PDB file of N, CA and C in Angstrom:
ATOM      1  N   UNK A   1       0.846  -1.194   0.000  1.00 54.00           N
ATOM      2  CA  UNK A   1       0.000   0.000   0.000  1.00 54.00           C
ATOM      3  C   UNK A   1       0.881   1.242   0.000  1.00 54.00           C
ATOM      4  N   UNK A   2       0.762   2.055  -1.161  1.00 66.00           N
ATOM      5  CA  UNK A   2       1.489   3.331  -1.057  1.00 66.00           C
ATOM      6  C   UNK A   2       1.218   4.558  -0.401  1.00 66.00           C
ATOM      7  N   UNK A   3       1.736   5.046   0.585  1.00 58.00           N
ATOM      8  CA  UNK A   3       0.894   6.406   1.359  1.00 58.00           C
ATOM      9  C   UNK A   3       1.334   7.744   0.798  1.00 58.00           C
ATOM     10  N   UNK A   4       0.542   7.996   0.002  1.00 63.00           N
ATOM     11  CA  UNK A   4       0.629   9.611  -0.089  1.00 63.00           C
ATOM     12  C   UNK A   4       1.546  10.569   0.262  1.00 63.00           C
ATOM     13  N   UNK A   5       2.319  11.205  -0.419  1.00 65.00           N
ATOM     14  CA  UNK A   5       2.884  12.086   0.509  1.00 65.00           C
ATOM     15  C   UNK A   5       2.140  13.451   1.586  1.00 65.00           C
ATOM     16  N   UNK A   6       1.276  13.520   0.609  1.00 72.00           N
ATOM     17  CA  UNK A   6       0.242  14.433   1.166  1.00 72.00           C
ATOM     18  C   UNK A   6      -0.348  14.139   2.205  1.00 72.00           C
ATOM     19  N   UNK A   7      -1.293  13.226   1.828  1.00 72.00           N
ATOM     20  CA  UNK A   7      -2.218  12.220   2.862  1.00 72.00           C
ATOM     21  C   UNK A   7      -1.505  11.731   4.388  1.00 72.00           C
ATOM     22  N   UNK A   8      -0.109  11.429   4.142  1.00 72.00           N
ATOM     23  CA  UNK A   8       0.422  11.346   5.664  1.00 72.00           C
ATOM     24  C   UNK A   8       1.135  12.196   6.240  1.00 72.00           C
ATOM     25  N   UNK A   9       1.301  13.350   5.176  1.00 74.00           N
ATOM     26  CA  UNK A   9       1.763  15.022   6.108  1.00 74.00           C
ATOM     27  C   UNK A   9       0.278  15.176   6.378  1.00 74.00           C
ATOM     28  N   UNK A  10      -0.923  15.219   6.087  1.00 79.00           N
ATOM     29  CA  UNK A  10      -1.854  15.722   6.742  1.00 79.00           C
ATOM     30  C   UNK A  10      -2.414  14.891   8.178  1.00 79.00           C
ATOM     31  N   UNK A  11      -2.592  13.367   7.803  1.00 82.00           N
ATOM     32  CA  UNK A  11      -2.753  12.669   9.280  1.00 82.00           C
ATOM     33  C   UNK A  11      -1.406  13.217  10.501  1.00 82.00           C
ATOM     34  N   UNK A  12      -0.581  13.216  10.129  1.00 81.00           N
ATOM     35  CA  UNK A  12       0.802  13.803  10.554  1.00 81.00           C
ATOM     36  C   UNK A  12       0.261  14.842  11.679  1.00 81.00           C
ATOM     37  N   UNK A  13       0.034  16.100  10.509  1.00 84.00           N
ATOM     38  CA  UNK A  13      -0.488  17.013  11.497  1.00 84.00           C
ATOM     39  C   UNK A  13      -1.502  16.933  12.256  1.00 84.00           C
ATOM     40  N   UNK A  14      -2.793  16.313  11.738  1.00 88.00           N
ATOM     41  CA  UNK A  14      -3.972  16.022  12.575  1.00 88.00           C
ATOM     42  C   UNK A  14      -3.736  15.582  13.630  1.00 88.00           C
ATOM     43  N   UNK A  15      -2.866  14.217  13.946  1.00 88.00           N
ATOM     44  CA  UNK A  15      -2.142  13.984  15.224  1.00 88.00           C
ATOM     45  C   UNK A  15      -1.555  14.648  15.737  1.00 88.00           C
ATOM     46  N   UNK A  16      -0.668  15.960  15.512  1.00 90.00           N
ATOM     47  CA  UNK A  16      -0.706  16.970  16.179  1.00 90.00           C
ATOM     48  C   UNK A  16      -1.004  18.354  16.877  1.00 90.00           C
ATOM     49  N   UNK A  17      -1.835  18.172  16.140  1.00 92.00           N
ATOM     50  CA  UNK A  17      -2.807  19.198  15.768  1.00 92.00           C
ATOM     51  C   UNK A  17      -3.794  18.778  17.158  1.00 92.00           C
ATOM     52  N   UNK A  18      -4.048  17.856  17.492  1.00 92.00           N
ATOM     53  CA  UNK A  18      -4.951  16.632  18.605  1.00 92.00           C
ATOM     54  C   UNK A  18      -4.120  16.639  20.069  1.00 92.00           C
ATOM     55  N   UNK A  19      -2.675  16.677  19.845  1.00 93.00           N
ATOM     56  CA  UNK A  19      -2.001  16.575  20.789  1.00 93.00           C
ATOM     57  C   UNK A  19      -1.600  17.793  21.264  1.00 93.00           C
ATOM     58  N   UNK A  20      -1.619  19.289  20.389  1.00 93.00           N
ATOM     59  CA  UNK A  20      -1.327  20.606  20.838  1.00 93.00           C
ATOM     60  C   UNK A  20      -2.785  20.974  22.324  1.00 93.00           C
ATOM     61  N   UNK A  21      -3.632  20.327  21.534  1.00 93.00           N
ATOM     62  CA  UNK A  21      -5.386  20.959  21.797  1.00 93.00           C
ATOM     63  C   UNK A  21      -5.354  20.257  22.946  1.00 93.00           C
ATOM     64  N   UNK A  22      -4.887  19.034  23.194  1.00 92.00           N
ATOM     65  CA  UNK A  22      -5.269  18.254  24.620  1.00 92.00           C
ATOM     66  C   UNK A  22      -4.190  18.565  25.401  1.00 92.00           C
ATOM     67  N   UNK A  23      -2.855  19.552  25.541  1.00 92.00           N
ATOM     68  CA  UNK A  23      -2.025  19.981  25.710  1.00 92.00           C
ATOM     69  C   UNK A  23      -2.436  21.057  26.292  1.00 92.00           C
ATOM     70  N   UNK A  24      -3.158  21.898  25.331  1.00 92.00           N
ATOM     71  CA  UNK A  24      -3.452  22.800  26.272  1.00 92.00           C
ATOM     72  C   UNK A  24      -4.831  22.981  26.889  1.00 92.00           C
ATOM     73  N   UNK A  25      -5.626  22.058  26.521  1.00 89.00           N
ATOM     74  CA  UNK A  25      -6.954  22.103  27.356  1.00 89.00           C
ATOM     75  C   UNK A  25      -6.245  21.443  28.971  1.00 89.00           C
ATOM     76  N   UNK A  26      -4.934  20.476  29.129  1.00 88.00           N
ATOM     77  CA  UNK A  26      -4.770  20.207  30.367  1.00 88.00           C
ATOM     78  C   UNK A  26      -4.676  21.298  31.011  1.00 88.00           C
ATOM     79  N   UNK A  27      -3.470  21.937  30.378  1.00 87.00           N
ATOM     80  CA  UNK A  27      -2.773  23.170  31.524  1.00 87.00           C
ATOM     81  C   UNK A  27      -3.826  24.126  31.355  1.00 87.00           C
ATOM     82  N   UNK A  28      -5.195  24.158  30.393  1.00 87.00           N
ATOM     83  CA  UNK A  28      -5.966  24.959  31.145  1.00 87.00           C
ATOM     84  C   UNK A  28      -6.767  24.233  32.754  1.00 87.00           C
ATOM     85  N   UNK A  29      -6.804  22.878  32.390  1.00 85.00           N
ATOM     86  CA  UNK A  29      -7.402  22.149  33.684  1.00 85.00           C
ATOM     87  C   UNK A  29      -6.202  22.758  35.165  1.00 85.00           C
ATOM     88  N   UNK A  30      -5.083  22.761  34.817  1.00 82.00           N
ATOM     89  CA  UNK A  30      -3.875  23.280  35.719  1.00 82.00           C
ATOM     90  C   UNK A  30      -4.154  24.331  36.367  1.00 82.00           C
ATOM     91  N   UNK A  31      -4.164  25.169  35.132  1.00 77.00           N
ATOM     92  CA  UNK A  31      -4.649  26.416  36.102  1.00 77.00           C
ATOM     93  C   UNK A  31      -5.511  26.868  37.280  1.00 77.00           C
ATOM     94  N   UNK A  32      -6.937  25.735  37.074  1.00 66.00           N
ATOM     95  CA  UNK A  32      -7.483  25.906  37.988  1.00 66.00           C
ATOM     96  C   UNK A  32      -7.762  25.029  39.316  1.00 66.00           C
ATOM     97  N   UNK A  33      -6.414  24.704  39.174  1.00 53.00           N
ATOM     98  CA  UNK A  33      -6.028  24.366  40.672  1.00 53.00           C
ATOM     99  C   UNK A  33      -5.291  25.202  41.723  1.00 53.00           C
TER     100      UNK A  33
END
């Protein structure tokens, strides 16, 4: 199966893109401690 170059720079980012957002929804949970 050949992957895209495109197609797995974009899952790429989506996974990070996922991991920035739950990153900072924690340290908003942080804050309000």
């Amino acid at each position: 199966m050949k992957l895209n170059h495109k197609d797995g720079f974009k899952s790429m980012y989506e996974i990070v893109d996922k991991n920035i957002r739950r990153t900072k929804w924690i340290r908003k949970k942080l804050k309000f401690y």
